[in-house]
Amino acid sequence: MSQRKYVNVKINNVEVKLQFDTASDITIISKANFKKLGLANTKEVTHSARSATGELPLYTQFVIKVELNGITKLLKCFVTTITLNVFGLDWISAFQLEDMPLSTICNHISSKKQASIVSIQKTYDKSLLKDFYPALFDKQLGLCNKTKAHLVVKANCEPVFRPKRVVACAIQHLVEAELQRLQDLNVISPVNYSNWAAPIVVIKKPNGRIRLCADFSTFLNDALETYQYPLPLPEDIFAKLNNATDQMLAGLNNTAAYIDDIFVSGKNQADHDANLREVLLRIQQYGFKLKVDKCKFFYHEMAYLGYVLNKDGISLDPKHIDAIKYMPEPTNQSELR
């Protein structure tokens, strides 16, 4: 017998007791519990899962509203033919329970030990990761909830207030709409007075929408203390990535000097999957978002910093030597020079 933590959730208004399992990538219910839900619209499972005891038979999958502590989410759930009901990391992340004490959300019950889901066995793709981490890849605006940016003004700097720049009449309505959208999202808030002010620059996007950029080059940047962070040298990065067989590079916009590029690797598939899961959960816990179309997942070879990295080691990127490699033979003294 072993002590287990359980959580009661409502799936399609039917209360189901699930084992709280942070070692499981996905949430799974038994076929018996699935029949209680009375669902007709389900999808075929195109991949398999593995538990601590071996292959886990998955019967079907579905997306449905799940209620926990008065909060409702639209989540994916898998069904297995064996007696197994687990509340996995996908639902844990969706309800943002990673940092909450288990005693506040679970019932402490003795039960027979159940196998944990270790990983999904399939050639991973972006859509699968998007299903497992819905809160990380949704289109909502990210919000860092673990730390705050601190701006330190240099000593003896006087505030600078720059007036707004003229905006073309043809796009004034777009600017007003964008300002209202940002205000509705609590990104900005109106003020009646400020010692500091910087003008905005309106950038037209290819899709016809606009992006508002603040021009902080108007003295404000010069007035701030520089945030010093010891960036690693390429040699340091390559030393850590040496002999990695599986890689993932995610491109992120530079956000308050906290995140630029993230490179996840592993000595083997299992090591890589564990590292990737840890990184994705950490990013999600901090309130950041990823654009799935901007990320490259599960590459066995990656061009990075002018080099190509794969399981065989590190080599120069051919693109950087092609100009010399395929240079035509000189035919005169000038070309030779």
mmCIF file of C-alpha atoms in Angstrom:
data_model
loop_
_atom_site.group_PDB
_atom_site.id
_atom_site.type_symbol
_atom_site.label_atom_id
_atom_site.label_comp_id
_atom_site.label_asym_id
_atom_site.label_seq_id
_atom_site.Cartn_x
_atom_site.Cartn_y
_atom_site.Cartn_z
ATOM 1 C CA MET A 1 0.000 0.000 0.000
ATOM 2 C CA SER A 2 1.214 3.543 -0.744
ATOM 3 C CA GLN A 3 -0.055 6.995 0.031
ATOM 4 C CA ARG A 4 -1.552 8.748 -3.001
ATOM 5 C CA LYS A 5 -3.012 12.199 -3.634
ATOM 6 C CA TYR A 6 -6.347 12.507 -5.397
ATOM 7 C CA VAL A 7 -8.352 15.381 -6.826
ATOM 8 C CA ASN A 8 -12.061 15.467 -7.650
ATOM 9 C CA VAL A 9 -13.010 17.150 -10.922
ATOM 10 C CA LYS A 10 -16.187 17.489 -12.943
ATOM 11 C CA ILE A 11 -15.963 16.238 -16.509
ATOM 12 C CA ASN A 12 -19.117 16.933 -18.491
ATOM 13 C CA ASN A 13 -20.781 17.611 -15.093
ATOM 14 C CA VAL A 14 -19.840 14.118 -13.884
ATOM 15 C CA GLU A 15 -17.588 13.996 -10.822
ATOM 16 C CA VAL A 16 -14.482 11.883 -11.379
ATOM 17 C CA LYS A 17 -11.684 11.147 -8.901
ATOM 18 C CA LEU A 18 -8.211 11.293 -10.458
ATOM 19 C CA GLN A 19 -4.792 10.560 -9.027
ATOM 20 C CA PHE A 20 -2.688 13.742 -8.961
ATOM 21 C CA ASP A 21 0.392 12.650 -10.899
ATOM 22 C CA THR A 22 3.169 15.080 -11.831
ATOM 23 C CA ALA A 23 5.078 12.228 -13.494
ATOM 24 C CA SER A 24 2.389 11.844 -16.144
ATOM 25 C CA ASP A 25 2.520 13.994 -19.274
ATOM 26 C CA ILE A 26 -1.162 13.453 -20.019
ATOM 27 C CA THR A 27 -4.459 13.020 -18.209
ATOM 28 C CA ILE A 28 -6.053 9.599 -18.565
ATOM 29 C CA ILE A 29 -9.296 8.037 -17.373
ATOM 30 C CA SER A 30 -10.420 4.449 -17.482
ATOM 31 C CA LYS A 31 -12.914 3.121 -19.998
ATOM 32 C CA ALA A 32 -15.372 2.576 -17.141
ATOM 33 C CA ASN A 33 -15.269 6.266 -16.171
ATOM 34 C CA PHE A 34 -15.440 7.273 -19.808
ATOM 35 C CA LYS A 35 -18.757 5.448 -20.244
ATOM 36 C CA LYS A 36 -20.230 7.484 -17.371
ATOM 37 C CA LEU A 37 -19.642 10.691 -19.336
ATOM 38 C CA GLY A 38 -22.002 9.734 -22.151
ATOM 39 C CA LEU A 39 -19.839 11.250 -24.903
ATOM 40 C CA ALA A 40 -20.383 10.648 -28.589
ATOM 41 C CA ASN A 41 -17.745 12.858 -30.209
ATOM 42 C CA THR A 42 -14.315 11.344 -29.688
ATOM 43 C CA LYS A 43 -11.192 10.984 -31.797
ATOM 44 C CA GLU A 44 -8.997 8.053 -32.648
ATOM 45 C CA VAL A 45 -5.692 7.954 -30.771
ATOM 46 C CA THR A 46 -2.842 8.085 -33.278
ATOM 47 C CA HIS A 47 -0.022 7.548 -30.776
ATOM 48 C CA SER A 48 0.692 5.297 -27.844
ATOM 49 C CA ALA A 49 1.860 5.932 -24.302
ATOM 50 C CA ARG A 50 4.285 4.142 -22.043
ATOM 51 C CA SER A 51 3.949 3.584 -18.319
ATOM 52 C CA ALA A 52 6.435 2.371 -15.768
ATOM 53 C CA THR A 53 5.321 -1.177 -16.547
ATOM 54 C CA GLY A 54 5.392 -0.957 -20.342
ATOM 55 C CA GLU A 55 3.069 0.019 -23.194
ATOM 56 C CA LEU A 56 -0.220 1.615 -22.151
ATOM 57 C CA PRO A 57 -3.247 0.880 -24.357
ATOM 58 C CA LEU A 58 -5.093 4.077 -25.268
ATOM 59 C CA TYR A 59 -8.713 3.560 -26.292
ATOM 60 C CA THR A 60 -9.793 7.033 -27.500
ATOM 61 C CA GLN A 61 -9.403 10.750 -26.791
ATOM 62 C CA PHE A 62 -11.733 13.727 -26.455
ATOM 63 C CA VAL A 63 -11.792 17.444 -25.665
ATOM 64 C CA ILE A 64 -14.329 18.652 -23.120
ATOM 65 C CA LYS A 65 -15.018 21.216 -20.405
ATOM 66 C CA VAL A 66 -13.453 20.325 -17.069
ATOM 67 C CA GLU A 67 -14.379 22.069 -13.815
ATOM 68 C CA LEU A 68 -12.109 22.297 -10.769
ATOM 69 C CA ASN A 69 -12.718 24.606 -7.793
ATOM 70 C CA GLY A 70 -15.163 26.713 -9.790
ATOM 71 C CA ILE A 71 -12.776 27.155 -12.738
ATOM 72 C CA THR A 72 -13.718 25.662 -16.104
ATOM 73 C CA LYS A 73 -11.208 24.755 -18.825
ATOM 74 C CA LEU A 74 -11.516 23.143 -22.242
ATOM 75 C CA LEU A 75 -9.040 20.263 -22.060
ATOM 76 C CA LYS A 76 -8.013 17.033 -23.768
ATOM 77 C CA CYS A 77 -8.318 13.684 -22.044
ATOM 78 C CA PHE A 78 -7.226 10.188 -23.042
ATOM 79 C CA VAL A 79 -9.031 6.925 -22.293
ATOM 80 C CA THR A 80 -7.330 3.640 -21.494
ATOM 81 C CA THR A 81 -8.716 0.143 -21.346
ATOM 82 C CA ILE A 82 -7.091 -0.581 -17.973
ATOM 83 C CA THR A 83 -8.003 0.725 -14.523
ATOM 84 C CA LEU A 84 -6.037 3.951 -14.502
ATOM 85 C CA ASN A 85 -7.230 7.490 -13.728
ATOM 86 C CA VAL A 86 -4.558 10.186 -13.504
ATOM 87 C CA PHE A 87 -4.608 13.987 -13.377
ATOM 88 C CA GLY A 88 -1.515 14.676 -15.502
ATOM 89 C CA LEU A 89 0.827 17.590 -16.140
ATOM 90 C CA ASP A 90 -1.288 18.903 -19.019
ATOM 91 C CA TRP A 91 -4.244 19.549 -16.683
ATOM 92 C CA ILE A 92 -1.972 20.570 -13.797
ATOM 93 C CA SER A 93 -0.506 23.293 -16.007
ATOM 94 C CA ALA A 94 -3.875 24.318 -17.425
ATOM 95 C CA PHE A 95 -5.224 24.972 -13.911
ATOM 96 C CA GLN A 96 -1.873 26.492 -12.808
ATOM 97 C CA LEU A 97 -1.470 24.097 -9.886
ATOM 98 C CA GLU A 98 2.302 23.615 -10.161
ATOM 99 C CA ASP A 99 3.173 25.826 -7.204
ATOM 100 C CA MET A 100 0.153 25.140 -4.993
ATOM 101 C CA PRO A 101 0.501 22.863 -1.946
ATOM 102 C CA LEU A 102 -1.044 19.487 -2.682
ATOM 103 C CA SER A 103 -2.958 19.585 0.591
ATOM 104 C CA THR A 104 -5.028 22.476 -0.721
ATOM 105 C CA ILE A 105 -6.284 20.663 -3.805
ATOM 106 C CA CYS A 106 -6.072 16.950 -3.102
ATOM 107 C CA ASN A 107 -7.515 14.399 -0.742
ATOM 108 C CA HIS A 108 -4.931 12.219 1.020
ATOM 109 C CA ILE A 109 -6.150 8.670 0.417
ATOM 110 C CA SER A 110 -4.492 5.265 0.694
ATOM 111 C CA SER A 111 -4.784 3.247 -2.471
ATOM 112 C CA LYS A 112 -3.098 0.615 -4.571
ATOM 113 C CA LYS A 113 -0.080 1.895 -6.457
ATOM 114 C CA GLN A 114 -0.814 2.943 -10.028
ATOM 115 C CA ALA A 115 1.718 3.227 -12.821
ATOM 116 C CA SER A 116 2.728 6.730 -13.902
ATOM 117 C CA ILE A 117 2.773 7.777 -17.521
ATOM 118 C CA VAL A 118 6.367 8.514 -18.393
ATOM 119 C CA SER A 119 6.243 9.755 -21.961
ATOM 120 C CA ILE A 120 4.302 9.674 -25.189
ATOM 121 C CA GLN A 121 5.878 7.288 -27.655
ATOM 122 C CA LYS A 122 5.650 8.866 -31.087
ATOM 123 C CA THR A 123 7.620 11.028 -33.445
ATOM 124 C CA TYR A 124 6.696 14.250 -31.728
ATOM 125 C CA ASP A 125 5.259 17.138 -33.684
ATOM 126 C CA LYS A 126 4.171 20.654 -32.866
ATOM 127 C CA SER A 127 0.468 19.860 -32.724
ATOM 128 C CA LEU A 128 1.035 17.131 -30.134
ATOM 129 C CA LEU A 129 3.021 19.421 -27.852
ATOM 130 C CA LYS A 130 0.370 22.078 -28.301
ATOM 131 C CA ASP A 131 -2.229 19.577 -27.068
ATOM 132 C CA PHE A 132 -0.157 18.639 -24.011
ATOM 133 C CA TYR A 133 0.626 22.240 -23.009
ATOM 134 C CA PRO A 134 -2.478 24.222 -24.012
ATOM 135 C CA ALA A 135 -1.784 27.157 -21.683
ATOM 136 C CA LEU A 136 1.719 27.545 -23.136
ATOM 137 C CA PHE A 137 0.726 27.669 -26.800
ATOM 138 C CA ASP A 138 -2.632 29.452 -26.696
ATOM 139 C CA LYS A 139 -2.979 32.805 -28.437
ATOM 140 C CA GLN A 140 -3.565 34.769 -25.240
ATOM 141 C CA LEU A 141 -1.086 37.377 -24.112
ATOM 142 C CA GLY A 142 1.622 36.046 -21.814
ATOM 143 C CA LEU A 143 2.119 37.498 -18.342
ATOM 144 C CA CYS A 144 5.230 36.864 -16.288
ATOM 145 C CA ASN A 145 3.988 36.196 -12.751
ATOM 146 C CA LYS A 146 7.199 35.168 -10.979
ATOM 147 C CA THR A 147 9.288 38.320 -11.137
ATOM 148 C CA LYS A 148 9.158 41.987 -12.105
ATOM 149 C CA ALA A 149 11.420 44.147 -14.228
ATOM 150 C CA HIS A 150 13.237 46.853 -12.261
ATOM 151 C CA LEU A 151 14.386 50.009 -14.016
ATOM 152 C CA VAL A 152 17.164 51.861 -12.233
ATOM 153 C CA VAL A 153 17.637 55.503 -13.238
ATOM 154 C CA LYS A 154 21.166 56.859 -13.126
ATOM 155 C CA ALA A 155 21.954 59.397 -10.454
ATOM 156 C CA ASN A 156 21.365 63.088 -11.227
ATOM 157 C CA CYS A 157 19.255 62.329 -14.329
ATOM 158 C CA GLU A 158 16.418 64.762 -14.964
ATOM 159 C CA PRO A 159 13.122 63.373 -16.348
ATOM 160 C CA VAL A 160 12.539 63.957 -20.056
ATOM 161 C CA PHE A 161 9.058 64.432 -21.500
ATOM 162 C CA ARG A 162 8.869 64.122 -25.273
ATOM 163 C CA PRO A 163 5.684 65.203 -27.091
ATOM 164 C CA LYS A 164 3.828 62.763 -29.316
ATOM 165 C CA ARG A 165 4.622 62.515 -32.989
ATOM 166 C CA VAL A 166 2.138 63.276 -35.716
ATOM 167 C CA VAL A 167 0.165 60.212 -36.848
ATOM 168 C CA ALA A 168 -1.251 60.040 -40.367
ATOM 169 C CA CYS A 169 -5.003 60.614 -40.433
ATOM 170 C CA ALA A 170 -5.504 57.411 -42.431
ATOM 171 C CA ILE A 171 -4.304 55.231 -39.553
ATOM 172 C CA GLN A 172 -5.431 57.252 -36.545
ATOM 173 C CA HIS A 173 -8.426 54.963 -36.042
ATOM 174 C CA LEU A 174 -6.100 51.937 -36.047
ATOM 175 C CA VAL A 175 -3.886 53.556 -33.410
ATOM 176 C CA GLU A 176 -6.869 54.359 -31.189
ATOM 177 C CA ALA A 177 -8.180 50.798 -31.558
ATOM 178 C CA GLU A 178 -4.780 49.300 -30.693
ATOM 179 C CA LEU A 179 -4.395 51.545 -27.649
ATOM 180 C CA GLN A 180 -7.827 50.459 -26.452
ATOM 181 C CA ARG A 181 -6.965 46.784 -27.035
ATOM 182 C CA LEU A 182 -3.779 47.092 -24.976
ATOM 183 C CA GLN A 183 -5.702 48.902 -22.255
ATOM 184 C CA ASP A 184 -8.342 46.151 -22.171
ATOM 185 C CA LEU A 185 -5.548 43.590 -21.751
ATOM 186 C CA ASN A 186 -4.058 45.601 -18.842
ATOM 187 C CA VAL A 187 -0.827 46.054 -20.776
ATOM 188 C CA ILE A 188 -1.128 49.837 -20.466
ATOM 189 C CA SER A 189 -3.252 52.130 -18.329
ATOM 190 C CA PRO A 190 -4.113 55.808 -18.767
ATOM 191 C CA VAL A 191 -2.509 58.468 -16.557
ATOM 192 C CA ASN A 192 -3.237 62.138 -16.095
ATOM 193 C CA TYR A 193 0.348 63.191 -15.402
ATOM 194 C CA SER A 194 3.867 61.867 -15.866
ATOM 195 C CA ASN A 195 7.392 63.242 -15.564
ATOM 196 C CA TRP A 196 8.605 60.908 -18.293
ATOM 197 C CA ALA A 197 7.167 60.434 -21.774
ATOM 198 C CA ALA A 198 8.415 58.862 -24.995
ATOM 199 C CA PRO A 199 6.704 59.064 -28.404
ATOM 200 C CA ILE A 200 5.370 56.003 -30.198
ATOM 201 C CA VAL A 201 6.299 54.749 -33.642
ATOM 202 C CA VAL A 202 3.533 53.105 -35.675
ATOM 203 C CA ILE A 203 4.669 50.052 -37.662
ATOM 204 C CA LYS A 204 2.378 48.653 -40.351
ATOM 205 C CA LYS A 205 2.247 44.844 -40.434
ATOM 206 C CA PRO A 206 1.910 42.806 -43.662
ATOM 207 C CA ASN A 207 -1.570 41.687 -42.534
ATOM 208 C CA GLY A 208 -2.790 45.295 -42.400
ATOM 209 C CA ARG A 209 -2.685 45.612 -38.619
ATOM 210 C CA ILE A 210 -0.281 47.865 -36.742
ATOM 211 C CA ARG A 211 2.273 47.523 -33.978
ATOM 212 C CA LEU A 212 2.907 50.354 -31.549
ATOM 213 C CA CYS A 213 6.550 50.744 -30.550
ATOM 214 C CA ALA A 214 7.754 53.197 -27.919
ATOM 215 C CA ASP A 215 10.823 55.150 -28.969
ATOM 216 C CA PHE A 216 12.890 54.970 -25.785
ATOM 217 C CA SER A 217 15.979 56.182 -27.630
ATOM 218 C CA THR A 218 14.806 59.711 -26.776
ATOM 219 C CA PHE A 219 17.090 59.878 -23.728
ATOM 220 C CA LEU A 220 15.276 57.324 -21.554
ATOM 221 C CA ASN A 221 17.610 54.459 -22.480
ATOM 222 C CA ASP A 222 20.603 56.675 -21.754
ATOM 223 C CA ALA A 223 19.153 57.503 -18.333
ATOM 224 C CA LEU A 224 18.891 53.864 -17.241
ATOM 225 C CA GLU A 225 21.558 51.759 -15.614
ATOM 226 C CA THR A 226 22.583 48.927 -17.938
ATOM 227 C CA TYR A 227 21.420 45.467 -16.903
ATOM 228 C CA GLN A 228 24.614 43.450 -16.742
ATOM 229 C CA TYR A 229 24.317 39.726 -17.373
ATOM 230 C CA PRO A 230 27.292 37.431 -18.132
ATOM 231 C CA LEU A 231 26.401 36.004 -21.539
ATOM 232 C CA PRO A 232 27.964 32.597 -22.221
ATOM 233 C CA LEU A 233 30.608 32.297 -24.916
ATOM 234 C CA PRO A 234 29.946 30.037 -27.938
ATOM 235 C CA GLU A 235 32.599 27.664 -26.601
ATOM 236 C CA ASP A 236 30.657 27.318 -23.328
ATOM 237 C CA ILE A 237 27.430 26.535 -25.179
ATOM 238 C CA PHE A 238 29.044 23.986 -27.475
ATOM 239 C CA ALA A 239 30.734 22.246 -24.546
ATOM 240 C CA LYS A 240 27.349 21.635 -22.949
ATOM 241 C CA LEU A 241 25.775 20.485 -26.213
ATOM 242 C CA ASN A 242 28.590 18.128 -27.159
ATOM 243 C CA ASN A 243 27.411 14.581 -28.006
ATOM 244 C CA ALA A 244 23.746 15.581 -27.813
ATOM 245 C CA THR A 245 21.641 13.383 -30.091
ATOM 246 C CA ASP A 246 18.274 15.166 -29.900
ATOM 247 C CA GLN A 247 17.819 18.939 -29.952
ATOM 248 C CA MET A 248 15.165 21.614 -29.842
ATOM 249 C CA LEU A 249 15.636 25.311 -30.513
ATOM 250 C CA ALA A 250 12.842 27.708 -29.598
ATOM 251 C CA GLY A 251 12.989 31.289 -30.819
ATOM 252 C CA LEU A 252 11.561 33.804 -28.404
ATOM 253 C CA ASN A 253 11.366 37.541 -28.610
ATOM 254 C CA ASN A 254 13.663 39.268 -26.156
ATOM 255 C CA THR A 255 11.388 39.931 -23.192
ATOM 256 C CA ALA A 256 12.648 42.378 -20.569
ATOM 257 C CA ALA A 257 16.173 40.973 -20.990
ATOM 258 C CA TYR A 258 15.093 37.656 -19.496
ATOM 259 C CA ILE A 259 14.690 35.314 -22.485
ATOM 260 C CA ASP A 260 16.216 35.201 -25.939
ATOM 261 C CA ASP A 261 16.852 31.742 -27.397
ATOM 262 C CA ILE A 262 16.317 28.430 -25.663
ATOM 263 C CA PHE A 263 18.256 25.368 -26.749
ATOM 264 C CA VAL A 264 17.256 22.009 -25.275
ATOM 265 C CA SER A 265 19.307 18.889 -25.910
ATOM 266 C CA GLY A 266 19.759 15.401 -24.550
ATOM 267 C CA LYS A 267 22.213 12.526 -24.591
ATOM 268 C CA ASN A 268 19.398 10.281 -25.784
ATOM 269 C CA GLN A 269 15.660 10.427 -26.502
ATOM 270 C CA ALA A 270 14.602 9.881 -22.889
ATOM 271 C CA ASP A 271 17.056 12.488 -21.582
ATOM 272 C CA HIS A 272 15.901 14.984 -24.206
ATOM 273 C CA ASP A 273 12.203 14.409 -23.443
ATOM 274 C CA ALA A 274 12.778 14.936 -19.738
ATOM 275 C CA ASN A 275 14.746 18.144 -20.344
ATOM 276 C CA LEU A 276 12.170 19.470 -22.792
ATOM 277 C CA ARG A 277 9.294 18.761 -20.433
ATOM 278 C CA GLU A 278 11.097 20.584 -17.632
ATOM 279 C CA VAL A 279 11.803 23.624 -19.828
ATOM 280 C CA LEU A 280 8.252 23.865 -21.184
ATOM 281 C CA LEU A 281 6.757 23.590 -17.715
ATOM 282 C CA ARG A 282 9.154 26.218 -16.379
ATOM 283 C CA ILE A 283 8.296 28.650 -19.191
ATOM 284 C CA GLN A 284 4.605 28.048 -18.604
ATOM 285 C CA GLN A 285 4.939 28.516 -14.840
ATOM 286 C CA TYR A 286 6.534 31.915 -15.388
ATOM 287 C CA GLY A 287 3.600 33.036 -17.505
ATOM 288 C CA PHE A 288 5.408 33.255 -20.836
ATOM 289 C CA LYS A 289 3.909 32.074 -24.115
ATOM 290 C CA LEU A 290 5.409 30.326 -27.140
ATOM 291 C CA LYS A 291 4.300 30.685 -30.736
ATOM 292 C CA VAL A 292 4.238 27.149 -32.036
ATOM 293 C CA ASP A 293 5.031 28.281 -35.598
ATOM 294 C CA LYS A 294 8.190 30.036 -34.358
ATOM 295 C CA CYS A 295 9.638 26.957 -32.646
ATOM 296 C CA LYS A 296 11.602 24.032 -34.035
ATOM 297 C CA PHE A 297 11.096 20.796 -32.135
ATOM 298 C CA PHE A 298 12.839 17.419 -32.200
ATOM 299 C CA TYR A 299 15.593 18.133 -34.686
ATOM 300 C CA HIS A 300 18.545 15.733 -34.798
ATOM 301 C CA GLU A 301 20.719 18.411 -36.378
ATOM 302 C CA MET A 302 20.730 22.149 -35.874
ATOM 303 C CA ALA A 303 22.634 25.104 -37.351
ATOM 304 C CA TYR A 304 23.638 27.461 -34.547
ATOM 305 C CA LEU A 305 26.154 30.328 -34.250
ATOM 306 C CA GLY A 306 27.795 29.421 -37.551
ATOM 307 C CA TYR A 307 28.173 25.728 -36.710
ATOM 308 C CA VAL A 308 26.194 22.538 -37.260
ATOM 309 C CA LEU A 309 25.469 20.459 -34.160
ATOM 310 C CA ASN A 310 24.439 16.811 -34.247
ATOM 311 C CA LYS A 311 25.190 13.506 -32.523
ATOM 312 C CA ASP A 312 28.539 13.261 -34.332
ATOM 313 C CA GLY A 313 29.811 16.526 -32.863
ATOM 314 C CA ILE A 314 30.257 20.113 -34.029
ATOM 315 C CA SER A 315 31.302 21.213 -37.518
ATOM 316 C CA LEU A 316 31.367 24.451 -39.494
ATOM 317 C CA ASP A 317 28.139 25.421 -41.197
ATOM 318 C CA PRO A 318 28.695 24.751 -44.937
ATOM 319 C CA LYS A 319 26.828 27.956 -45.795
ATOM 320 C CA HIS A 320 29.674 29.969 -44.302
ATOM 321 C CA ILE A 321 32.390 28.362 -46.426
ATOM 322 C CA ASP A 322 30.521 27.928 -49.735
ATOM 323 C CA ALA A 323 31.619 31.353 -50.973
ATOM 324 C CA ILE A 324 35.271 30.298 -50.751
ATOM 325 C CA LYS A 325 34.718 26.632 -51.622
ATOM 326 C CA TYR A 326 32.971 27.438 -54.908
ATOM 327 C CA MET A 327 34.913 30.588 -55.797
ATOM 328 C CA PRO A 328 35.758 30.556 -59.532
ATOM 329 C CA GLU A 329 39.412 30.292 -60.486
ATOM 330 C CA PRO A 330 41.007 33.673 -61.171
ATOM 331 C CA THR A 331 41.706 34.451 -64.815
ATOM 332 C CA ASN A 332 43.723 37.636 -64.400
ATOM 333 C CA GLN A 333 45.956 39.451 -61.949
ATOM 334 C CA SER A 334 43.136 41.644 -60.589
ATOM 335 C CA GLU A 335 40.915 38.661 -59.773
ATOM 336 C CA LEU A 336 43.859 36.875 -58.183
ATOM 337 C CA ARG A 337 44.437 39.790 -55.833
#
